[in-house]
Coordinates of C-alpha atoms in Angstrom, one line a residue:
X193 CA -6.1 33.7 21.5
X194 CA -7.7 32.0 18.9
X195 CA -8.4 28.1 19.1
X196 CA -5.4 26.3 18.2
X197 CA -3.1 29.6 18.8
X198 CA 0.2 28.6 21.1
X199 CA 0.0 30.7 24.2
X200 CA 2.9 29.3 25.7
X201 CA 6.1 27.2 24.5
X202 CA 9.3 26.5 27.1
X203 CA 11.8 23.8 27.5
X204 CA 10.4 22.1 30.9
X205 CA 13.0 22.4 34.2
X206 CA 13.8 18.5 34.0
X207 CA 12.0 16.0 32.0
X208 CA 13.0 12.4 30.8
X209 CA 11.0 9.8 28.9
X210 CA 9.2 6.8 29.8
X211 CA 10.9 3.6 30.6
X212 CA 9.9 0.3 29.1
X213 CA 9.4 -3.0 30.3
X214 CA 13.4 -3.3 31.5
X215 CA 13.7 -0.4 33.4
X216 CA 17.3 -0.1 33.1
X217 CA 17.0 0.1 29.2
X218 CA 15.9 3.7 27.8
X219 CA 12.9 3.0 25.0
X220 CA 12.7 6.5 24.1
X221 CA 14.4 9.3 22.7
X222 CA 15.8 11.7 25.6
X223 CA 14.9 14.9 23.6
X224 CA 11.5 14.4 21.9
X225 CA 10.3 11.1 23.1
X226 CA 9.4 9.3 20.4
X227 CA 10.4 5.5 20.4
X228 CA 13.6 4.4 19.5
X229 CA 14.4 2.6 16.1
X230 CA 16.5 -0.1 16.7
X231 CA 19.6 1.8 15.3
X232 CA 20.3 4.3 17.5
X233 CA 22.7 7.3 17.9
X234 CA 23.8 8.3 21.4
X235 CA 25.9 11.0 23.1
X236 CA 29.8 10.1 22.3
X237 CA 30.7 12.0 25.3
X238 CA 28.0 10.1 28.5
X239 CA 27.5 7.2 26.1
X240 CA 24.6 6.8 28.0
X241 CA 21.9 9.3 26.5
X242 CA 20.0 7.7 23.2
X243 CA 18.3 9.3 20.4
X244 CA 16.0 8.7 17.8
X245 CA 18.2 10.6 15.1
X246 CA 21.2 12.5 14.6
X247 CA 18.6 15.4 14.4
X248 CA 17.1 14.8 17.9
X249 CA 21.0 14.3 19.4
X250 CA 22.0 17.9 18.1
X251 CA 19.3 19.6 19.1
X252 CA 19.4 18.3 22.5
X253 CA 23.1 18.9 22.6
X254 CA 22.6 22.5 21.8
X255 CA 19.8 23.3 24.0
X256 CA 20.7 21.6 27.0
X257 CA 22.9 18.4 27.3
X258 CA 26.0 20.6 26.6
X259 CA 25.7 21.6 30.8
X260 CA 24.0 18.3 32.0
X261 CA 26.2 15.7 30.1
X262 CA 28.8 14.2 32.1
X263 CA 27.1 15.8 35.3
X264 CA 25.3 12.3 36.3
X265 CA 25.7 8.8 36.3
X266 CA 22.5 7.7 34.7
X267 CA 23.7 3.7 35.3
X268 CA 24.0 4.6 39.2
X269 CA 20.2 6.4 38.6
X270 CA 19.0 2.9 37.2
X271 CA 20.7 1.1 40.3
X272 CA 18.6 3.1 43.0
X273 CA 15.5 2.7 41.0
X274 CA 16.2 -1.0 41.3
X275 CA 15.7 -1.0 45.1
X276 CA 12.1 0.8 44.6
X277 CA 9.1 -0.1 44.0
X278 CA 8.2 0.3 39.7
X279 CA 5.6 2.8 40.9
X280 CA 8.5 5.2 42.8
X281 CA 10.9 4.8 40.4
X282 CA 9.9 7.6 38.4
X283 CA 9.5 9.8 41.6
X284 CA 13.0 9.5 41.8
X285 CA 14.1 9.9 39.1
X286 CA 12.2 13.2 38.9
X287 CA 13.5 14.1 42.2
X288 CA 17.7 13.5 41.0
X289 CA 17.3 15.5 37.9
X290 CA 15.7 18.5 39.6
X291 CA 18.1 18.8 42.7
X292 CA 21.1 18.5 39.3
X293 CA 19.5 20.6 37.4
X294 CA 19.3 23.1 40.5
X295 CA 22.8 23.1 41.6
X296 CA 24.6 24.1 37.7
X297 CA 26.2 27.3 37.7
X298 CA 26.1 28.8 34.4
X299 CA 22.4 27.5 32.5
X300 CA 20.4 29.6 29.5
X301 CA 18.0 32.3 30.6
X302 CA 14.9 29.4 29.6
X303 CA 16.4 27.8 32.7
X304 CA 16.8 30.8 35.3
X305 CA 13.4 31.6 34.6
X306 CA 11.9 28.0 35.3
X307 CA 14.3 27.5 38.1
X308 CA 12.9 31.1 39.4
X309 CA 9.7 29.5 39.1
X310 CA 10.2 26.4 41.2
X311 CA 11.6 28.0 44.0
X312 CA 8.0 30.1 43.8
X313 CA 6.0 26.3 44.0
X314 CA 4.9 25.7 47.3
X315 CA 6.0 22.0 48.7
X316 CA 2.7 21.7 50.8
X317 CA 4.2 19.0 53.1
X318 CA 2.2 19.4 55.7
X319 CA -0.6 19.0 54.1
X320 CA 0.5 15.3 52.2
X321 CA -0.8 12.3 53.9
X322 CA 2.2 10.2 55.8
X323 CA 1.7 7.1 53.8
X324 CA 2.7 9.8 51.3
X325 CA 5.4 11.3 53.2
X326 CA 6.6 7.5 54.3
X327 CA 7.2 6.8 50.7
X328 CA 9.2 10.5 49.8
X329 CA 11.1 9.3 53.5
X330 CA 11.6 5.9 51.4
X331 CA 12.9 7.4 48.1
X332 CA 15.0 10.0 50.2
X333 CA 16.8 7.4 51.8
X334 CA 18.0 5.7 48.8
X335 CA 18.9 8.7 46.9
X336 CA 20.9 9.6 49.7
X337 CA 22.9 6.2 49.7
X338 CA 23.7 6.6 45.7
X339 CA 24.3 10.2 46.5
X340 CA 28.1 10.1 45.7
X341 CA 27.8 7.7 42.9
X342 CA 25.0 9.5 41.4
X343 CA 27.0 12.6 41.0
X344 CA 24.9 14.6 43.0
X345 CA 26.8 17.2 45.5
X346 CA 23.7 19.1 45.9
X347 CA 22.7 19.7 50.0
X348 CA 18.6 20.0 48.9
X349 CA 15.8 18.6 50.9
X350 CA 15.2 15.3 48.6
X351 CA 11.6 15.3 50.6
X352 CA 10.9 18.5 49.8
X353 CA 11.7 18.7 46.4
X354 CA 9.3 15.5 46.1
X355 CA 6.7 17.3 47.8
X356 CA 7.2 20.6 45.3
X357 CA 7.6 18.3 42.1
X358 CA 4.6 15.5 43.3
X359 CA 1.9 18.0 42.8
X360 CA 3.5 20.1 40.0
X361 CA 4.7 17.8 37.9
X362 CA 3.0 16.4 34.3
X363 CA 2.8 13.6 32.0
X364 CA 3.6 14.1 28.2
X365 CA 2.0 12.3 25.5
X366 CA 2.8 11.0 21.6
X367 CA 1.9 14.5 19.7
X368 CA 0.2 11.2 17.4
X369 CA -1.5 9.4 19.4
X370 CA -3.0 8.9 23.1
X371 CA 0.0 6.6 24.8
X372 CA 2.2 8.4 27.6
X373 CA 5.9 9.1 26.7
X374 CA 7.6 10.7 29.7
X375 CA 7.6 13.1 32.3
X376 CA 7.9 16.6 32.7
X377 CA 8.5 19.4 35.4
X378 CA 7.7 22.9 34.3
X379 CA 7.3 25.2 37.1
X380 CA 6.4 28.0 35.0
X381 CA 3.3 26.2 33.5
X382 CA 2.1 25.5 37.1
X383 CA 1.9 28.7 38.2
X384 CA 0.8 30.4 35.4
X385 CA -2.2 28.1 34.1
X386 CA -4.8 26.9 37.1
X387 CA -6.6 23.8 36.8
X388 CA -10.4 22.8 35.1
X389 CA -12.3 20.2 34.5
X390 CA -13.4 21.5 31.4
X391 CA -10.3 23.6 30.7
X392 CA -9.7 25.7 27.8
X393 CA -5.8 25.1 26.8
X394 CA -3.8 21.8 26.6
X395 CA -0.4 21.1 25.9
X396 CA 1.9 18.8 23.4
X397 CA 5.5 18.3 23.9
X398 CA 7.3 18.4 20.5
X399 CA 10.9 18.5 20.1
X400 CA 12.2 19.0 23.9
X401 CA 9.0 22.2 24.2
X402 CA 6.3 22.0 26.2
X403 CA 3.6 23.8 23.9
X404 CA 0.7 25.2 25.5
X405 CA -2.1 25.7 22.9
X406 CA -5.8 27.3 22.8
X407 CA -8.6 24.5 22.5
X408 CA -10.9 27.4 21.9
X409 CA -11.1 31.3 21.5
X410 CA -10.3 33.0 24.9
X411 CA -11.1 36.7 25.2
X412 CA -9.2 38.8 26.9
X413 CA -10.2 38.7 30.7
X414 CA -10.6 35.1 30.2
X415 CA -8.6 32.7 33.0
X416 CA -6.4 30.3 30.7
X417 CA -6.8 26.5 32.3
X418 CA -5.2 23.2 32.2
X419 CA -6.7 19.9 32.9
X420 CA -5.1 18.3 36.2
X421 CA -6.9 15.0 35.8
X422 CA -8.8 13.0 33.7
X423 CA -12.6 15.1 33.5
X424 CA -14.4 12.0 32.5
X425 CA -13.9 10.6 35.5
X426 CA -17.1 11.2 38.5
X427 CA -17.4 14.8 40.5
X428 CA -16.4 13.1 43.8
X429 CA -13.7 11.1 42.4
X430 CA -12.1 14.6 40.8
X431 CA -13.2 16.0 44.1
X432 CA -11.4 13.9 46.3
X433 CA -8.4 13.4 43.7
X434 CA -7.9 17.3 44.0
X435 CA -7.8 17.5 47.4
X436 CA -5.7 14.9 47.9
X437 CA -2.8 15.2 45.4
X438 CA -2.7 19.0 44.5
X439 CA -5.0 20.4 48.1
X440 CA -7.8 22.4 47.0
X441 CA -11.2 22.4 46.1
X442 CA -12.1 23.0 42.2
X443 CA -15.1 25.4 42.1
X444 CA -14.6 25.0 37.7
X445 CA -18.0 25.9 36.4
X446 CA -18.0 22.0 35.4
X447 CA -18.3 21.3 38.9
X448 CA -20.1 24.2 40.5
X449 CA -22.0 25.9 37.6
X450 CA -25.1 25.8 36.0
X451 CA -24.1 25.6 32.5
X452 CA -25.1 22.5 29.4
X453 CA -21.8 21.0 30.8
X454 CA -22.0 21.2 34.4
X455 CA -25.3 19.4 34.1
X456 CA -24.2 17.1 31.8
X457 CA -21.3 16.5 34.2
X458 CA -24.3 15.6 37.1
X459 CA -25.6 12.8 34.9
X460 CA -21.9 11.5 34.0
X461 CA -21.7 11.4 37.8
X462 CA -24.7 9.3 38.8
X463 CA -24.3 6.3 40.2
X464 CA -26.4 3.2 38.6
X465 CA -27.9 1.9 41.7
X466 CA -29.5 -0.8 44.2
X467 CA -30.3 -2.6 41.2
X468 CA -26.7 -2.1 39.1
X469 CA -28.5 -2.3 35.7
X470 CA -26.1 -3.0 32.2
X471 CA -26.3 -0.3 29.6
X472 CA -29.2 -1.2 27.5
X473 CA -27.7 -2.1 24.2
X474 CA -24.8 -3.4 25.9
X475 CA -24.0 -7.0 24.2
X476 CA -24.2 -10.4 26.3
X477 CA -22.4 -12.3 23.4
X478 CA -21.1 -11.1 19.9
X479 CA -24.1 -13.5 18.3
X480 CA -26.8 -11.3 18.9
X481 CA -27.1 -8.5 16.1
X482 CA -25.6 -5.1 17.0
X483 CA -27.4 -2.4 17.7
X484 CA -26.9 1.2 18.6
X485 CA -29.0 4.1 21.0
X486 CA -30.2 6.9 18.9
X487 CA -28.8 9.3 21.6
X488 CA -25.0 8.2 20.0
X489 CA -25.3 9.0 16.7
X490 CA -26.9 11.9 17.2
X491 CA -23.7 13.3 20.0
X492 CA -21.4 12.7 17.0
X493 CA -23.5 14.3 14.4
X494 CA -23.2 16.9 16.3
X495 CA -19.3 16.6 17.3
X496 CA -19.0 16.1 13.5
X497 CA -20.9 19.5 13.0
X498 CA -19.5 21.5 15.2
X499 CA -15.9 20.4 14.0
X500 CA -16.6 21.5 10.6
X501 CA -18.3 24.1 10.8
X502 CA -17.1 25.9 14.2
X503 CA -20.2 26.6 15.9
X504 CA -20.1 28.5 19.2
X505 CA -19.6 26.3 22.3
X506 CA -23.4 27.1 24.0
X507 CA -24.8 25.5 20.8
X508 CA -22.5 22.9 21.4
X509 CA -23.0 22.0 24.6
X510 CA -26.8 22.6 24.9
X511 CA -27.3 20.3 21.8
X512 CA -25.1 17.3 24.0
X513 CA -27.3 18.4 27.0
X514 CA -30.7 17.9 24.7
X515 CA -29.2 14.8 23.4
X516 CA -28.3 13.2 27.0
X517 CA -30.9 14.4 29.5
X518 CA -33.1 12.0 29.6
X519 CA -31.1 9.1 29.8
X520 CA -31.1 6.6 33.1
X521 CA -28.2 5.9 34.9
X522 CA -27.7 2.3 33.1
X523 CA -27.6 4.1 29.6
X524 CA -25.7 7.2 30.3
X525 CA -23.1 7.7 33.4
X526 CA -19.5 6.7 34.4
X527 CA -20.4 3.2 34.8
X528 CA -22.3 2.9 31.6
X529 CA -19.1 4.3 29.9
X530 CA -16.8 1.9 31.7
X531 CA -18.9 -1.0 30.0
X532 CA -18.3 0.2 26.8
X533 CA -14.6 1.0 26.7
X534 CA -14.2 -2.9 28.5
X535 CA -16.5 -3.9 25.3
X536 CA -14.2 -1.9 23.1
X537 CA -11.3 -3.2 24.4
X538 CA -12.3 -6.5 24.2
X539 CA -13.8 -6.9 20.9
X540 CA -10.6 -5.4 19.3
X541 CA -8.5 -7.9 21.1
X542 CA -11.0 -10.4 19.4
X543 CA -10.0 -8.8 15.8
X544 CA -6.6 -9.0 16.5
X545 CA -6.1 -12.2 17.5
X546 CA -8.2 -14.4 15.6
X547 CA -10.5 -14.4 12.7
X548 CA -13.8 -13.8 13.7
X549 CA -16.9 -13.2 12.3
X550 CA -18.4 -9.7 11.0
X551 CA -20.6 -9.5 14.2
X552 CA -17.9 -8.7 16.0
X553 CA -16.5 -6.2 14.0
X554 CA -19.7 -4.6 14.1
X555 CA -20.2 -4.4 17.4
X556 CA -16.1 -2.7 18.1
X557 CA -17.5 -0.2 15.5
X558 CA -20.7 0.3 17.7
X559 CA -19.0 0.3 21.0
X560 CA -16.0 2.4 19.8
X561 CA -18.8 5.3 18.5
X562 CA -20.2 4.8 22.2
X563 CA -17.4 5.9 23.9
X564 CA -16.1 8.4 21.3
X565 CA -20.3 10.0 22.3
X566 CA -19.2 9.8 26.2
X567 CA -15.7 11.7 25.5
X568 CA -18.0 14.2 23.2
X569 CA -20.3 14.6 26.2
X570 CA -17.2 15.1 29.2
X571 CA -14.1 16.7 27.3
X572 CA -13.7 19.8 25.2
X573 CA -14.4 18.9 21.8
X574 CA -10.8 20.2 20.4
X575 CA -9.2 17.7 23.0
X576 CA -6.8 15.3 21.3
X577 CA -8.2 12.1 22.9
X578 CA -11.5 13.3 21.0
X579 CA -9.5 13.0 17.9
X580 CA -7.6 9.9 18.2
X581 CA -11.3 8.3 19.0
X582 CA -12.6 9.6 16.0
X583 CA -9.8 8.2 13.8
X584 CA -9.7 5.2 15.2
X585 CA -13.2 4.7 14.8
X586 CA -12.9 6.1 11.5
X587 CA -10.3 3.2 10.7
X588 CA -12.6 0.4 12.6
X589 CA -15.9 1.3 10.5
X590 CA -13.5 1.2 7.3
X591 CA -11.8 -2.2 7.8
X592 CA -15.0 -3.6 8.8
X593 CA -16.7 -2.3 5.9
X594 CA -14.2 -4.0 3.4
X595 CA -14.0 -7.5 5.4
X596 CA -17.7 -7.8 4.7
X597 CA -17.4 -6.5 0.7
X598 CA -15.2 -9.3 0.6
X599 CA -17.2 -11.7 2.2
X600 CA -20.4 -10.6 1.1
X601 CA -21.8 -9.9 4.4
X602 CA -22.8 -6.4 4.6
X603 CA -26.2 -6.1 5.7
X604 CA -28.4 -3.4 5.1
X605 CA -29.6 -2.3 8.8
X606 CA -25.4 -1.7 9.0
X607 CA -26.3 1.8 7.4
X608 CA -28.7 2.8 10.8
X609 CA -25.8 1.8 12.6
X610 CA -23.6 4.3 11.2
X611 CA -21.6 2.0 8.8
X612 CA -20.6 3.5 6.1
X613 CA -18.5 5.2 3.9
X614 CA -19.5 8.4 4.4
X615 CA -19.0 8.1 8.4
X616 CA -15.9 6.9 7.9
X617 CA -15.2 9.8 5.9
X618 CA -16.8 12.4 8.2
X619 CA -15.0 10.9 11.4
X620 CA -11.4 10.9 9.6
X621 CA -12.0 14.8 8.6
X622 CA -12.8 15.4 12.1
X623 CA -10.4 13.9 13.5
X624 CA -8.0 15.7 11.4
X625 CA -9.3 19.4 12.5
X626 CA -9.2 18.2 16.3
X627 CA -5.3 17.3 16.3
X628 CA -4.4 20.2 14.2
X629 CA -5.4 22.2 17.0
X630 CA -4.1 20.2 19.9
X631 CA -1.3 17.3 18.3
X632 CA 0.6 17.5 15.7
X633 CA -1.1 15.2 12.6
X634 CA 2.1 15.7 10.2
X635 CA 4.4 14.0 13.1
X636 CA 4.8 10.4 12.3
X637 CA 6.3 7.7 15.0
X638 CA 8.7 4.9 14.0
X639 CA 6.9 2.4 11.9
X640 CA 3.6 4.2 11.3
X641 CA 1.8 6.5 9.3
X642 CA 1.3 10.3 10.5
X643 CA -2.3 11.2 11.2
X644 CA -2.6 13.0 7.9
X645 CA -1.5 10.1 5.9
X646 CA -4.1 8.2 7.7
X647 CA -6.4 11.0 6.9
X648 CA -5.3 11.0 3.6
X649 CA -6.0 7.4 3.0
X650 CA -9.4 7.1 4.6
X651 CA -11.1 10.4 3.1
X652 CA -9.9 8.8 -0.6
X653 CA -11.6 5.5 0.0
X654 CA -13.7 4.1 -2.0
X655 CA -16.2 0.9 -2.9
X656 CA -15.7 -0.4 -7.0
X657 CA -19.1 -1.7 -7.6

């Protein structure tokens, strides 16, 4: 396979989308899960299941709601959740749609061979903790009281399909952007594609598919990988994590080898201390003049590099290794990256909710080109989180370039810090050949611009002197 190349595209066994702040109120379309616009066609036979177009209701209609529709009472679904916890209430709700979706009769051939699959999962339930099992024993109970008015006449273990979907199940995300949008169980992508912390394949869902794509060239011989977790977080914490909630022990090369990565991964993973130092650079106020480590501008020239021209991954990786090896703990390590995304966070809460001054801006640009380094450093380069950093740094350098042409504070040390017009350039370009390998840039949500157009937009800017 080639990098971006689909290996793998299937409609998952069960999946339904993310609930928002009312959890009885559906915010997203059932078949592709983008949010819904406030008109908003729904299934004239259920009168339940909501769209996000006319498109999006016939597809889904055609490809499966024809046998599910009419088979459950989705109001009666929303009453049991009630009596759960927020956290469970998606465990559940997995749990209902799988024993349905297990007991029809006559389904597509898509659907034997997932449900094939599941029955090849192993539940593990020996092996969950019992606070674990006490909460399945919790869920179990209440599915069973809204059994009848649920709709469901299936005899299944609800504990055990918990068990078989609570470690085999994933989260889906916006194909334009980094925010979660429902949930998925695809039995056939679990036991095909292993887990690693570095892991050469991720997938979209687009249109009711779960589309597993290439995130780089894999030879044949080559052992195609998911991510199970988050890889930026610590060795132990994955460690644990992965015993815990899926029961084994990763021996990735990320976590046992000796390659650029792995020993990256080692500093990523060191702990800061007796002493608990802040990053160096790290701001105590938004007064003092922002400043920026060599050590990050030089990650995302290379990032910006490698993106463009497709260099191999060894110079990649060696180059981040060069780069980052002689850091301390306070400058370069989880905790040094935590700092940064709270700085982030909070300076672009600032922006957003008063005026403030072009300090400020600054420093989001500085701190958002720190943590886009750290995800450089920890995920594969082609990962869309990579991306969506990179535009959306792209975006900060650019409106904080043009607040300060119009006020006439631009200083000239802005340049050392990486803003200007060509970075803002370079990061939007890369950004661009990052999702068209893993997202889908032309896709556009309700109310915004697709990542091309954003693209687009920024690559055409320019200053009238």
């Amino acid at each position: 396979f080639k990098r971006g190349d689909t290996i793998l595209s299937i409609r998952p066994l069960y999946e339904f989308p993310a609930r928002g702040n009312k959890e009885s109120t559906e915010s997203r379309c059932a078949h592709c899960f983008a949010r819904l616009p406030k008109r908003r066609p729904r299934c004239s036979q259920c009168r339940q299941t909501q769209y996000c177009s006319i498109n999006c209701q016939t597809t889904h209609w055609t490809s499966r709601h024809y046998f599910e529709c009419m088979k459950m009472d989705e109001r009666a679904v929303d009453a049991a959740c009630m009596e759960l916890k927020p956290e469970f209430r998606p465990s559940l709700r997995m749990c209902v749609g799988v024993m349905r979706t297990m007991s029809f009769q006559t389904v597509p051939a898509w659907l034997r061979v997932q449900r094939e699959a599941w029955h090849m999962l192993v539940t593990h339930r020996d092996k969950h903790p019992q606070f674990v099992l006490t909460q399945y024993e919790e869920i179990a109970r209440v599915i069973n009281t809204h059994r009848s008015d649920i709709g469901l006449d299936s005899t299944s273990d609800a504990i055990d399909v918990l068990c078989r979907s609570g470690c085999n199940n994933f989260a889906a995300y916006e194909p334009n952007g980094p925010r979660m949008s429902g949930y998925l169980c695809s039995p056939l992508v679990s036991l095909l594609l292993n887990h690693s912390c570095l892991p050469n394949a991720a997938f979209v869902y687009m249109g009711g598919m779960q589309i597993v794509r290439a995130l780089d060239d894999i030879q044949i011989g080559d052992e195609i990988t998911l991510a199970y977790m988050d890889g930026l977080q610590p060795r132990d914490v994955r460690q644990k994590q992965l015993s815990a909630v899926y029961f084994f022990d990763c021996t990735c090369d990320k976590c046992c080898g000796e390659s650029a990565r792995a020993q990256v991964d080692v500093l990523m993973s060191r702990a800061l201390g007796v002493d608990g130092q802040m990053p160096e650079y790290l701001p105590t106020d938004y007064v003092q003049p922002p400043a920026i480590e060599p050590w990050v501008l030089r990650v995302i020239d290379i990032l910006l590099a490698h993106c463009q021209d497709g260099g191999t991954r060894y110079g990649f990786d060696q180059g981040l290794l060069d780069c980052v090896g002689s850091l301390p703990p306070r400058n370069f390590s989880f905790a040094a990256y935590t700092h940064w995304l709270e700085c982030q966070d909070d300076c672009l809460e600032r922006i957003s909710s008063e005026c403030v001054s072009s300090n400020v801006r600054a420093w989001a640009c500085v701190s958002a080109m720190y943590v886009l380094a750290f995800y450089a450093c920890v995920y594969p380069p082609y990962l869309s989180l990579v991306g969506f950093q990179c535009l959306e740094t792209s975006k900060l350098v650019w409106n904080t370039l043009v607040a300060s042409e119009m006020s006439n504070e631009m200083p000239n040390e802005w340049v050392e810090l990486g803003l200007s017009l060509d970075r803002v350039k370079r990061l939007a370009r890369c950004a661009q050949n990052i999702l068209r390998v893993s997202a889908e840039p032309s896709v556009s949500a309700e109310g915004d611009l697709s990542v091309e157009s954003q693209v687009a937009l920024l690559a055409g800017q320019s200053f009238v002197n």
